[in-house]
mmCIF file of C-alpha atoms and ligand atoms in Angstrom:
data_model
loop_
_atom_site.group_PDB
_atom_site.id
_atom_site.type_symbol
_atom_site.label_atom_id
_atom_site.label_comp_id
_atom_site.label_asym_id
_atom_site.label_seq_id
_atom_site.Cartn_x
_atom_site.Cartn_y
_atom_site.Cartn_z
ATOM 1 C CA MET W 1 149.632 106.510 106.824
ATOM 2 C CA THR W 2 148.553 105.268 103.436
ATOM 3 C CA GLY W 3 146.203 102.352 103.062
ATOM 4 C CA THR W 4 146.973 99.717 100.481
ATOM 5 C CA ALA W 5 144.473 96.987 101.319
ATOM 6 C CA ALA W 6 142.201 97.773 98.368
ATOM 7 C CA ALA W 7 145.109 97.960 95.900
ATOM 8 C CA GLU W 8 146.808 94.772 97.073
ATOM 9 C CA PRO W 9 144.174 92.702 98.830
ATOM 10 C CA THR W 10 146.185 89.484 98.767
ATOM 11 C CA VAL W 11 148.949 90.847 101.019
ATOM 12 C CA THR W 12 148.145 89.718 104.552
ATOM 13 C CA THR W 13 151.596 89.786 106.176
ATOM 14 C CA PHE W 14 153.702 92.932 106.130
ATOM 15 C CA THR W 15 156.184 95.009 108.112
ATOM 16 C CA SER W 16 155.779 98.707 108.663
ATOM 17 C CA THR W 17 157.132 101.516 110.832
ATOM 18 C CA VAL W 18 155.099 102.767 113.771
ATOM 19 C CA ASP W 19 154.302 106.432 113.155
ATOM 20 C CA ARG W 20 152.694 107.109 116.536
ATOM 21 C CA ILE W 21 150.838 105.472 119.419
ATOM 22 C CA ASP W 22 148.104 106.791 121.674
ATOM 23 C CA THR W 23 147.555 104.146 124.391
ATOM 24 C CA THR W 24 145.984 101.368 122.267
ATOM 25 C CA ASP W 25 145.575 103.407 119.050
ATOM 26 C CA VAL W 26 148.385 102.813 116.570
ATOM 27 C CA VAL W 27 149.109 104.621 113.295
ATOM 28 C CA LEU W 28 151.637 103.077 110.888
ATOM 29 C CA THR W 29 153.511 104.755 108.038
ATOM 30 C CA GLU W 30 151.890 102.200 105.766
ATOM 31 C CA THR W 31 149.299 99.508 106.405
ATOM 32 C CA TYR W 32 147.576 96.681 104.587
ATOM 33 C CA PHE W 33 144.800 96.515 107.180
ATOM 34 C CA TYR W 34 141.424 97.469 105.685
ATOM 35 C CA PRO W 35 139.656 100.196 107.692
ATOM 36 C CA GLU W 36 135.875 99.829 107.985
ATOM 37 C CA GLY W 37 134.114 101.573 105.108
ATOM 38 C CA GLY W 38 132.034 101.145 101.981
ATOM 39 C CA GLY W 39 129.942 98.479 103.665
ATOM 40 C CA GLN W 40 132.958 96.303 104.425
ATOM 41 C CA PRO W 41 133.999 95.621 108.027
ATOM 42 C CA ALA W 42 137.469 96.370 109.371
ATOM 43 C CA ASP W 43 140.124 93.687 109.110
ATOM 44 C CA ARG W 44 141.034 91.587 112.108
ATOM 45 C CA GLY W 45 144.530 90.383 112.934
ATOM 46 C CA THR W 46 147.582 91.345 114.996
ATOM 47 C CA LEU W 47 150.193 94.116 115.103
ATOM 48 C CA GLY W 48 153.461 93.128 116.764
ATOM 49 C CA GLY W 49 151.602 90.123 118.175
ATOM 50 C CA VAL W 50 148.855 92.247 119.800
ATOM 51 C CA GLU W 51 145.272 91.689 118.670
ATOM 52 C CA VAL W 52 143.781 94.360 116.422
ATOM 53 C CA VAL W 53 140.135 94.834 117.464
ATOM 54 C CA ASP W 54 139.189 97.648 115.075
ATOM 55 C CA VAL W 55 140.591 99.681 112.194
ATOM 56 C CA GLN W 56 139.097 103.066 111.334
ATOM 57 C CA HIS W 57 139.724 106.073 109.099
ATOM 58 C CA ARG W 58 140.238 109.026 111.437
ATOM 59 C CA ASN W 59 141.295 112.521 110.303
ATOM 60 C CA GLY W 60 143.140 111.201 107.279
ATOM 61 C CA ASP W 61 144.850 108.439 109.253
ATOM 62 C CA ILE W 62 144.179 104.741 109.426
ATOM 63 C CA VAL W 63 144.001 103.983 113.139
ATOM 64 C CA HIS W 64 144.498 100.422 114.420
ATOM 65 C CA GLU W 65 142.851 99.893 117.778
ATOM 66 C CA LEU W 66 144.619 97.183 119.764
ATOM 67 C CA ALA W 67 143.171 94.987 122.504
ATOM 68 C CA ASP W 68 146.047 95.999 124.856
ATOM 69 C CA PRO W 69 148.687 98.762 124.905
ATOM 70 C CA PRO W 70 151.573 97.466 122.777
ATOM 71 C CA ALA W 71 155.169 96.865 123.944
ATOM 72 C CA PHE W 72 156.568 98.530 120.803
ATOM 73 C CA ASP W 73 157.269 102.248 120.416
ATOM 74 C CA SER W 74 157.035 104.895 117.707
ATOM 75 C CA GLY W 75 159.742 104.558 115.060
ATOM 76 C CA GLU W 76 160.022 100.805 115.541
ATOM 77 C CA THR W 77 159.322 98.287 112.835
ATOM 78 C CA VAL W 78 156.395 95.949 113.550
ATOM 79 C CA GLU W 79 154.913 92.998 111.765
ATOM 80 C CA GLY W 80 151.265 93.147 110.773
ATOM 81 C CA GLN W 81 149.351 89.920 110.351
ATOM 82 C CA ILE W 82 145.901 90.165 108.836
ATOM 83 C CA ASP W 83 143.348 87.436 109.630
ATOM 84 C CA THR W 84 143.422 85.738 106.236
ATOM 85 C CA ALA W 85 140.217 83.735 106.617
ATOM 86 C CA PHE W 86 138.196 86.788 107.601
ATOM 87 C CA ARG W 87 139.748 88.966 104.864
ATOM 88 C CA THR W 88 139.124 86.291 102.245
ATOM 89 C CA TYR W 89 135.526 85.963 103.386
ATOM 90 C CA CYS W 90 135.096 89.753 103.137
ATOM 91 C CA MET W 91 136.663 89.910 99.657
ATOM 92 C CA ARG W 92 134.423 87.159 98.380
ATOM 93 C CA ALA W 93 131.275 88.474 100.049
ATOM 94 C CA HIS W 94 131.977 92.045 98.987
ATOM 95 C CA THR W 95 132.758 91.137 95.370
ATOM 96 C CA ALA W 96 129.550 89.082 95.360
ATOM 97 C CA SER W 97 127.693 92.357 96.076
ATOM 98 C CA HIS W 98 129.118 93.804 92.844
ATOM 99 C CA VAL W 99 128.105 90.699 90.903
ATOM 100 C CA LEU W 100 124.584 90.830 92.347
ATOM 101 C CA TYR W 101 124.355 94.508 91.497
ATOM 102 C CA GLY W 102 125.440 93.620 87.936
ATOM 103 C CA ALA W 103 122.628 91.057 87.826
ATOM 104 C CA GLY W 104 120.278 93.827 88.975
ATOM 105 C CA ARG W 105 121.396 95.987 86.026
ATOM 106 C CA ARG W 106 120.067 93.291 83.723
ATOM 107 C CA LEU W 107 116.731 92.765 85.462
ATOM 108 C CA LEU W 108 115.624 95.966 87.182
ATOM 109 C CA SER W 109 114.280 99.203 85.739
ATOM 110 C CA ASP W 110 115.600 102.697 86.552
ATOM 111 C CA LEU W 111 118.298 101.151 88.714
ATOM 112 C CA GLY W 112 119.998 103.693 90.964
ATOM 113 C CA TYR W 113 122.860 103.206 93.366
ATOM 114 C CA GLY W 114 123.029 99.982 95.338
ATOM 115 C CA GLY W 115 124.182 100.237 98.939
ATOM 116 C CA PHE W 116 126.396 97.328 100.007
ATOM 117 C CA ASP W 117 126.941 95.946 103.448
ATOM 118 C CA ILE W 118 128.613 92.875 104.879
ATOM 119 C CA SER W 119 127.340 92.107 108.334
ATOM 120 C CA ALA W 120 129.913 91.089 110.904
ATOM 121 C CA THR W 121 127.560 88.862 112.845
ATOM 122 C CA VAL W 122 129.042 86.238 115.094
ATOM 123 C CA PRO W 123 128.453 82.784 113.619
ATOM 124 C CA ASP W 124 126.453 80.265 115.613
ATOM 125 C CA ASP W 125 128.212 77.361 117.329
ATOM 126 C CA ASP W 126 127.619 74.833 114.534
ATOM 127 C CA GLU W 127 129.007 77.191 111.956
ATOM 128 C CA ALA W 128 131.992 78.143 114.086
ATOM 129 C CA ALA W 129 132.758 74.476 114.759
ATOM 130 C CA ALA W 130 132.545 73.605 111.067
ATOM 131 C CA PHE W 131 134.190 76.567 109.433
ATOM 132 C CA GLY W 132 135.940 78.631 112.105
ATOM 133 C CA PRO W 133 134.648 81.679 113.958
ATOM 134 C CA ALA W 134 135.658 84.194 111.301
ATOM 135 C CA ILE W 135 133.587 82.953 108.414
ATOM 136 C CA SER W 136 129.949 83.861 108.513
ATOM 137 C CA GLY W 137 127.503 86.657 108.156
ATOM 138 C CA LYS W 138 125.037 88.022 105.702
ATOM 139 C CA VAL W 139 125.566 90.359 102.805
ATOM 140 C CA ARG W 140 123.039 92.861 101.647
ATOM 141 C CA VAL W 141 122.553 94.997 98.586
ATOM 142 C CA ASP W 142 119.991 97.786 98.522
ATOM 143 C CA PHE W 143 118.560 98.258 95.054
ATOM 144 C CA GLU W 144 117.069 101.633 94.229
ATOM 145 C CA THR W 145 114.551 100.568 91.603
ATOM 146 C CA THR W 146 110.962 100.931 90.443
ATOM 147 C CA THR W 147 110.776 97.203 89.691
ATOM 148 C CA GLU W 148 109.032 95.097 92.287
ATOM 149 C CA ILE W 149 111.432 92.295 93.177
ATOM 150 C CA ASP W 150 108.972 89.423 93.367
ATOM 151 C CA ASP W 151 109.866 85.762 93.942
ATOM 152 C CA GLU W 152 110.548 85.203 90.268
ATOM 153 C CA THR W 153 112.859 88.224 89.975
ATOM 154 C CA LEU W 154 114.599 87.279 93.199
ATOM 155 C CA THR W 155 115.420 83.768 91.996
ATOM 156 C CA GLU W 156 116.456 85.177 88.630
ATOM 157 C CA LEU W 157 118.863 87.562 90.431
ATOM 158 C CA GLU W 158 120.333 84.579 92.256
ATOM 159 C CA ARG W 159 120.572 82.533 89.070
ATOM 160 C CA LEU W 160 122.284 85.339 87.126
ATOM 161 C CA THR W 161 124.685 86.023 90.002
ATOM 162 C CA ASN W 162 125.796 82.401 90.179
ATOM 163 C CA ARG W 163 126.013 82.311 86.415
ATOM 164 C CA ALA W 164 128.427 85.288 86.475
ATOM 165 C CA VAL W 165 130.466 83.501 89.158
ATOM 166 C CA TRP W 166 130.653 80.419 86.954
ATOM 167 C CA GLU W 167 131.617 82.499 83.889
ATOM 168 C CA SER W 168 134.852 83.389 85.739
ATOM 169 C CA TYR W 169 134.970 87.091 84.883
ATOM 170 C CA ASP W 170 138.177 88.929 85.767
ATOM 171 C CA VAL W 171 137.855 91.629 88.402
ATOM 172 C CA THR W 172 140.222 94.631 88.070
ATOM 173 C CA TRP W 173 140.588 97.960 89.811
ATOM 174 C CA GLU W 174 142.262 101.238 88.897
ATOM 175 C CA GLU W 175 142.412 104.827 90.087
ATOM 176 C CA ILE W 176 141.058 107.273 87.522
ATOM 177 C CA PRO W 177 140.577 111.076 87.766
ATOM 178 C CA ARG W 178 137.356 112.015 89.554
ATOM 179 C CA GLU W 179 135.910 114.049 86.663
ATOM 180 C CA GLU W 180 136.538 111.233 84.230
ATOM 181 C CA ALA W 181 134.747 108.788 86.526
ATOM 182 C CA LEU W 182 131.759 111.103 87.023
ATOM 183 C CA ASP W 183 131.440 111.501 83.237
ATOM 184 C CA ARG W 184 131.031 107.779 82.769
ATOM 185 C CA ASP W 185 127.400 106.757 83.059
ATOM 186 C CA ASP W 186 128.229 103.066 83.409
ATOM 187 C CA ILE W 187 129.668 103.575 86.908
ATOM 188 C CA ALA W 188 127.381 103.225 89.917
ATOM 189 C CA PHE W 189 127.861 106.005 92.498
ATOM 190 C CA ASN W 190 126.318 106.850 95.794
ATOM 191 C CA THR W 191 125.480 110.436 94.839
ATOM 192 C CA LYS W 192 124.001 111.132 98.279
ATOM 193 C CA THR W 193 127.042 110.435 100.456
ATOM 194 C CA GLU W 194 129.572 110.696 97.611
ATOM 195 C CA GLU W 195 131.354 107.834 99.322
ATOM 196 C CA GLY W 196 134.338 106.730 97.264
ATOM 197 C CA ILE W 197 134.310 109.849 95.097
ATOM 198 C CA GLU W 198 135.555 112.474 97.608
ATOM 199 C CA GLY W 199 139.154 112.469 96.427
ATOM 200 C CA GLU W 200 140.886 113.671 93.274
ATOM 201 C CA THR W 201 140.896 110.148 91.958
ATOM 202 C CA VAL W 202 138.263 107.458 92.133
ATOM 203 C CA ARG W 203 138.891 103.742 92.471
ATOM 204 C CA VAL W 204 136.912 102.062 89.751
ATOM 205 C CA VAL W 205 136.249 98.340 90.071
ATOM 206 C CA THR W 206 135.413 96.516 86.866
ATOM 207 C CA ILE W 207 134.017 93.029 86.515
ATOM 208 C CA GLU W 208 134.650 92.269 82.862
ATOM 209 C CA ASP W 209 131.477 92.261 80.739
ATOM 210 C CA TRP W 210 129.375 92.518 83.902
ATOM 211 C CA ASP W 211 129.659 95.570 86.152
ATOM 212 C CA VAL W 212 131.584 98.773 86.868
ATOM 213 C CA ALA W 213 131.421 100.586 90.214
ATOM 214 C CA ALA W 214 133.287 103.199 92.217
ATOM 215 C CA CYS W 215 134.474 101.303 95.290
ATOM 216 C CA GLY W 216 137.292 101.371 97.821
ATOM 217 C CA GLY W 217 136.749 97.864 99.176
ATOM 218 C CA THR W 218 138.793 94.717 98.733
ATOM 219 C CA HIS W 219 137.909 92.388 95.852
ATOM 220 C CA VAL W 220 138.848 88.982 94.543
ATOM 221 C CA GLY W 221 140.622 88.857 91.163
ATOM 222 C CA ASN W 222 138.077 86.625 89.458
ATOM 223 C CA THR W 223 134.378 86.012 90.052
ATOM 224 C CA ARG W 224 134.902 82.234 90.342
ATOM 225 C CA GLU W 225 136.670 82.859 93.676
ATOM 226 C CA ILE W 226 133.317 83.958 95.134
ATOM 227 C CA GLY W 227 131.852 80.445 95.108
ATOM 228 C CA PRO W 228 128.133 79.743 95.506
ATOM 229 C CA VAL W 229 125.817 82.628 96.313
ATOM 230 C CA THR W 230 122.440 81.972 97.983
ATOM 231 C CA VAL W 231 119.730 84.578 98.351
ATOM 232 C CA LEU W 232 118.326 84.582 101.893
ATOM 233 C CA GLY W 233 115.486 87.059 101.487
ATOM 234 C CA ARG W 234 114.262 90.501 100.581
ATOM 235 C CA SER W 235 112.728 93.457 102.369
ATOM 236 C CA ASN W 236 111.786 97.075 101.747
ATOM 237 C CA PRO W 237 113.829 99.410 103.954
ATOM 238 C CA GLY W 238 112.363 102.546 102.331
ATOM 239 C CA GLU W 239 110.385 104.046 99.472
ATOM 240 C CA GLY W 240 111.689 102.738 96.143
ATOM 241 C CA LEU W 241 114.318 100.566 97.844
ATOM 242 C CA THR W 242 114.521 96.792 97.885
ATOM 243 C CA ARG W 243 117.067 95.105 100.126
ATOM 244 C CA VAL W 244 118.297 91.712 99.018
ATOM 245 C CA GLU W 245 120.156 89.642 101.600
ATOM 246 C CA PHE W 246 122.356 86.771 100.596
ATOM 247 C CA ALA W 247 125.125 84.530 101.830
ATOM 248 C CA VAL W 248 128.337 83.241 100.319
ATOM 249 C CA GLY W 249 130.511 80.285 101.289
ATOM 250 C CA PRO W 250 129.579 77.872 104.096
ATOM 251 C CA ARG W 251 126.388 79.692 104.974
ATOM 252 C CA ALA W 252 125.275 79.746 101.332
ATOM 253 C CA ILE W 253 125.924 76.017 101.027
ATOM 254 C CA ARG W 254 124.218 75.225 104.321
ATOM 255 C CA GLN W 255 121.172 77.344 103.465
ATOM 256 C CA ARG W 256 120.733 75.553 100.158
ATOM 257 C CA ALA W 257 121.134 72.123 101.746
ATOM 258 C CA THR W 258 118.614 73.026 104.457
ATOM 259 C CA GLU W 259 116.065 74.232 101.904
ATOM 260 C CA HIS W 260 116.586 71.097 99.865
ATOM 261 C CA GLU W 261 116.067 68.923 102.940
ATOM 262 C CA ARG W 262 112.871 70.770 103.820
ATOM 263 C CA ALA W 263 111.528 70.510 100.293
ATOM 264 C CA MET W 264 112.266 66.773 100.218
ATOM 265 C CA ALA W 265 110.615 66.269 103.616
ATOM 266 C CA ALA W 266 107.502 68.136 102.429
ATOM 267 C CA ALA W 267 107.440 66.118 99.189
ATOM 268 C CA LYS W 268 107.748 62.883 101.134
ATOM 269 C CA SER W 269 104.810 63.860 103.361
ATOM 270 C CA LEU W 270 102.710 64.416 100.246
ATOM 271 C CA ASP W 271 103.940 61.174 98.728
ATOM 272 C CA THR W 272 105.521 62.927 95.744
ATOM 273 C CA ASN W 273 108.889 64.305 94.630
ATOM 274 C CA VAL W 274 110.298 67.845 94.824
ATOM 275 C CA ALA W 275 109.595 68.554 91.143
ATOM 276 C CA GLU W 276 105.907 67.739 91.647
ATOM 277 C CA LEU W 277 105.695 69.489 95.014
ATOM 278 C CA PRO W 278 104.031 72.763 93.871
ATOM 279 C CA ALA W 279 101.348 70.848 91.941
ATOM 280 C CA ALA W 280 100.814 68.500 94.894
ATOM 281 C CA VAL W 281 100.429 71.461 97.269
ATOM 282 C CA ASP W 282 97.950 73.122 94.874
ATOM 283 C CA ALA W 283 95.921 69.922 94.666
ATOM 284 C CA LEU W 284 95.956 69.559 98.439
ATOM 285 C CA GLN W 285 94.953 73.186 98.870
ATOM 286 C CA SER W 286 92.002 72.834 96.546
ATOM 287 C CA GLU W 287 90.931 69.593 98.206
ATOM 288 C CA CYS W 288 91.147 71.398 101.521
ATOM 289 C CA ASP W 289 88.979 74.270 100.222
ATOM 290 C CA ASP W 290 86.355 71.793 98.980
ATOM 291 C CA LEU W 291 86.319 69.971 102.308
ATOM 292 C CA ARG W 292 86.077 73.224 104.203
ATOM 293 C CA GLU W 293 83.073 74.189 102.114
ATOM 294 C CA THR W 294 81.462 70.797 102.672
ATOM 295 C CA VAL W 295 82.067 71.002 106.413
ATOM 296 C CA ALA W 296 80.564 74.496 106.518
ATOM 297 C CA THR W 297 77.467 73.320 104.623
ATOM 298 C CA LEU W 298 77.029 70.264 106.823
ATOM 299 C CA ARG W 299 77.564 72.295 109.958
ATOM 300 C CA GLU W 300 74.944 74.751 108.775
ATOM 301 C CA ARG W 301 72.495 71.894 108.182
ATOM 302 C CA LEU W 302 73.262 70.457 111.581
ATOM 303 C CA VAL W 303 72.519 73.812 113.205
ATOM 304 C CA ASP W 304 69.294 74.139 111.154
ATOM 305 C CA SER W 305 68.194 70.713 112.288
ATOM 306 C CA ARG W 306 69.136 71.434 115.887
ATOM 307 C CA LEU W 307 67.228 74.723 115.849
ATOM 308 C CA ALA W 308 64.171 72.975 114.421
ATOM 309 C CA ASP W 309 64.309 70.517 117.363
ATOM 310 C CA LEU W 310 64.751 73.344 119.854
ATOM 311 C CA ARG W 311 61.815 75.163 118.287
ATOM 312 C CA ASP W 312 59.661 72.083 118.920
ATOM 313 C CA ASP W 313 60.847 72.077 122.546
ATOM 314 C CA ALA W 314 60.312 75.803 123.096
ATOM 315 C CA ILE W 315 58.887 76.572 126.511
ATOM 316 C CA GLU W 316 56.123 79.017 127.180
ATOM 317 C CA VAL W 317 56.219 81.231 130.249
ATOM 318 C CA ASP W 318 53.441 83.734 130.848
ATOM 319 C CA GLY W 319 52.544 83.988 127.187
ATOM 320 C CA ARG W 320 56.135 84.285 125.887
ATOM 321 C CA ARG W 321 57.774 81.462 123.985
ATOM 322 C CA TRP W 322 61.450 80.815 124.768
ATOM 323 C CA LEU W 323 63.730 78.789 122.504
ATOM 324 C CA ILE W 324 66.634 77.635 124.698
ATOM 325 C CA GLY W 325 69.361 75.099 124.015
ATOM 326 C CA THR W 326 72.907 74.194 123.104
ATOM 327 C CA VAL W 327 74.327 74.348 119.614
ATOM 328 C CA THR W 328 77.654 72.887 118.445
ATOM 329 C CA GLY W 329 80.300 74.698 116.424
ATOM 330 C CA LEU W 330 79.342 78.372 116.614
ATOM 331 C CA ASP W 331 81.102 81.258 118.338
ATOM 332 C CA ALA W 332 79.348 84.162 120.106
ATOM 333 C CA ASN W 333 78.710 86.028 116.837
ATOM 334 C CA GLY W 334 77.381 82.911 115.137
ATOM 335 C CA LEU W 335 75.096 82.129 118.077
ATOM 336 C CA ALA W 336 73.761 85.695 118.182
ATOM 337 C CA ASP W 337 73.109 85.624 114.409
ATOM 338 C CA ARG W 338 71.250 82.334 114.590
ATOM 339 C CA ALA W 339 69.303 83.472 117.659
ATOM 340 C CA GLU W 340 68.297 86.638 115.801
ATOM 341 C CA SER W 341 66.977 84.650 112.835
ATOM 342 C CA ALA W 342 65.153 82.247 115.180
ATOM 343 C CA VAL W 343 62.884 84.877 116.743
ATOM 344 C CA ASP W 344 59.643 85.428 114.859
ATOM 345 C CA ASP W 345 55.857 85.443 115.382
ATOM 346 C CA ASP W 346 56.162 82.134 117.189
ATOM 347 C CA ILE W 347 59.357 82.613 119.231
ATOM 348 C CA ASP W 348 59.778 85.682 121.491
ATOM 349 C CA VAL W 349 63.206 84.882 122.911
ATOM 350 C CA ALA W 350 65.990 82.686 121.533
ATOM 351 C CA ALA W 351 68.955 81.915 123.822
ATOM 352 C CA LEU W 352 71.609 79.717 122.267
ATOM 353 C CA VAL W 353 74.570 78.331 124.174
ATOM 354 C CA ASP W 354 77.700 76.842 122.675
ATOM 355 C CA ALA W 355 77.738 73.146 123.618
ATOM 356 C CA ASP W 356 81.192 73.576 125.203
ATOM 357 C CA GLY W 357 79.744 76.257 127.449
ATOM 358 C CA GLN W 358 81.939 79.142 126.314
ATOM 359 C CA TYR W 359 79.644 81.370 124.272
ATOM 360 C CA LEU W 360 76.103 82.621 124.384
ATOM 361 C CA GLY W 361 73.840 84.448 121.919
ATOM 362 C CA VAL W 362 70.443 85.899 122.824
ATOM 363 C CA ALA W 363 67.830 87.586 120.634
ATOM 364 C CA THR W 364 64.338 88.827 121.477
ATOM 365 C CA THR W 365 61.381 90.428 119.751
ATOM 366 C CA GLY W 366 61.666 93.299 122.241
ATOM 367 C CA GLY W 367 59.602 92.391 125.304
ATOM 368 C CA ILE W 368 62.630 90.975 127.109
ATOM 369 C CA ASP W 369 66.029 92.739 127.199
ATOM 370 C CA ALA W 370 68.579 90.426 125.527
ATOM 371 C CA GLY W 371 71.501 92.207 127.260
ATOM 372 C CA GLU W 372 69.912 91.596 130.626
ATOM 373 C CA VAL W 373 69.624 87.858 129.933
ATOM 374 C CA VAL W 374 73.316 87.757 128.945
ATOM 375 C CA ASP W 375 74.235 89.730 132.094
ATOM 376 C CA ARG W 376 72.469 87.235 134.310
ATOM 377 C CA VAL W 377 74.301 84.332 132.699
ATOM 378 C CA THR W 378 77.736 85.971 132.861
ATOM 379 C CA THR W 379 77.150 87.006 136.465
ATOM 380 C CA GLU W 380 76.486 83.361 137.269
ATOM 381 C CA PHE W 381 79.073 81.657 135.041
ATOM 382 C CA GLY W 382 81.808 84.277 134.451
ATOM 383 C CA GLY W 383 82.923 85.944 131.242
ATOM 384 C CA GLY W 384 81.396 89.079 129.786
ATOM 385 C CA GLY W 385 79.160 90.304 127.033
ATOM 386 C CA GLY W 386 77.175 93.077 125.462
ATOM 387 C CA GLY W 387 74.894 94.074 122.631
ATOM 388 C CA ARG W 388 71.614 95.761 121.847
ATOM 389 C CA PRO W 389 68.285 95.227 123.723
ATOM 390 C CA THR W 390 67.117 92.826 121.007
ATOM 391 C CA VAL W 391 70.435 91.009 120.303
ATOM 392 C CA ALA W 392 73.291 90.368 122.709
ATOM 393 C CA GLN W 393 76.153 87.936 123.113
ATOM 394 C CA GLY W 394 78.463 86.663 125.804
ATOM 395 C CA GLY W 395 81.820 84.931 125.849
ATOM 396 C CA GLY W 396 84.444 83.553 128.212
ATOM 397 C CA LEU W 397 81.854 81.549 130.140
ATOM 398 C CA ASP W 398 83.184 78.691 132.192
ATOM 399 C CA ALA W 399 80.510 76.044 132.625
ATOM 400 C CA ASP W 400 78.865 73.041 131.058
ATOM 401 C CA GLY W 401 76.546 74.044 128.207
ATOM 402 C CA ASP W 402 73.667 72.057 129.718
ATOM 403 C CA ASP W 403 74.076 73.808 133.088
ATOM 404 C CA ILE W 404 73.789 77.164 131.353
ATOM 405 C CA VAL W 405 70.658 75.969 129.552
ATOM 406 C CA ALA W 406 69.129 74.848 132.887
ATOM 407 C CA PHE W 407 69.974 78.231 134.351
ATOM 408 C CA LEU W 408 68.392 79.994 131.346
ATOM 409 C CA ARG W 409 65.158 78.094 131.885
ATOM 410 C CA ASP W 410 65.049 79.550 135.416
ATOM 411 C CA VAL W 411 65.960 82.980 134.065
ATOM 412 C CA SER W 412 63.093 82.799 131.563
ATOM 413 C CA ALA W 413 60.684 82.198 134.397
ATOM 414 C CA ALA W 414 62.259 84.906 136.527
ATOM 415 C CA ALA W 415 62.297 87.410 133.659
ATOM 416 C CA ASP W 416 58.650 86.843 132.960
ATOM 417 C CA ARG W 417 57.827 87.303 136.627
ATOM 418 C CA GLY W 418 59.829 90.553 136.497
ATOM 419 C CA ASP W 419 62.342 89.456 139.177
HETATM 420 ZN ZN1 ZN Y 1 133.687 96.919 96.058
#
């Protein structure tokens, strides 16, 4: 009935007596299987050769759920075999959470409890082929802090975490009386759920010179066993909370290699090296901004020049002067704006069509309804539009710009006749 996984995490093969069985649920007098809890998934493995699919705390018992009803009976002795690779991954990943939290203590203000969780995601095929199906997943730590974890802080958290791994700090655990643990302000607790501090004693996990936390999980004996830690990202799951996700082991190594490859590819494209990449990107960005500005200016001049030509070619129908023609590079809003500024004492109606025949902008001095002109065009060529009587626009037209212009010349005549 007692669980010893957290006390002796390196024991992965053991024999125990079956206390009772309920179909596929088995309770032993003693077990080294770790039941899901404290953000650490349940151990995998076998009991008497039958696969253990889940292990849970239930009413004071540790219940092993088997894949099939077992052949053994209550009172018999069975052998338990814990999946060593998975357990080792969990110990390393979980202890990494403590180390990351310790890094947070050094960088973040008003740090409250950090929630830990090791995801039990199924690895993708590449990962499974390279490292076995058991080793994968993400680890997350939720920091309760007023400090904004920006890119700089995030990389500093990663750097400090790996530094603590390299420093090879011993990790120890002991049971101490609950009151004594609560009196110590160096121990991180989840005061909301009181997880890990419900009993008369509290398991306190200490990483020498680095971190102390109340925790019932399984831990490695020295931080160097964790190996490389790579931060994957950050998010904000709630007010005042920052979630940092990271990976250990194969995924951490792969992530770093992938990022390195991408950085090198980007540097190569810019004909520089990774160290100079940020400066090269900045230079490119500013060159891009300059070019964009130049293009906008030139485009504006082109439109000005085009409008001047169209003004010269304006047609007069029954005393009203119509400026009609195609313009390149403007959307419906742009066309409507330019049409509006084109109408004056000399021009009564300006109807501008995007050269690709998609958009239309019409403005008038008031004698002709701009919306009506747009309606006629969209009825003929598709799309839709709207606006005020003096300025209107259309979009989604499907025709050649010149065909729309020809149509507008007819419309101008028709409008002036009052058709
Ligand atoms: Zn722990």
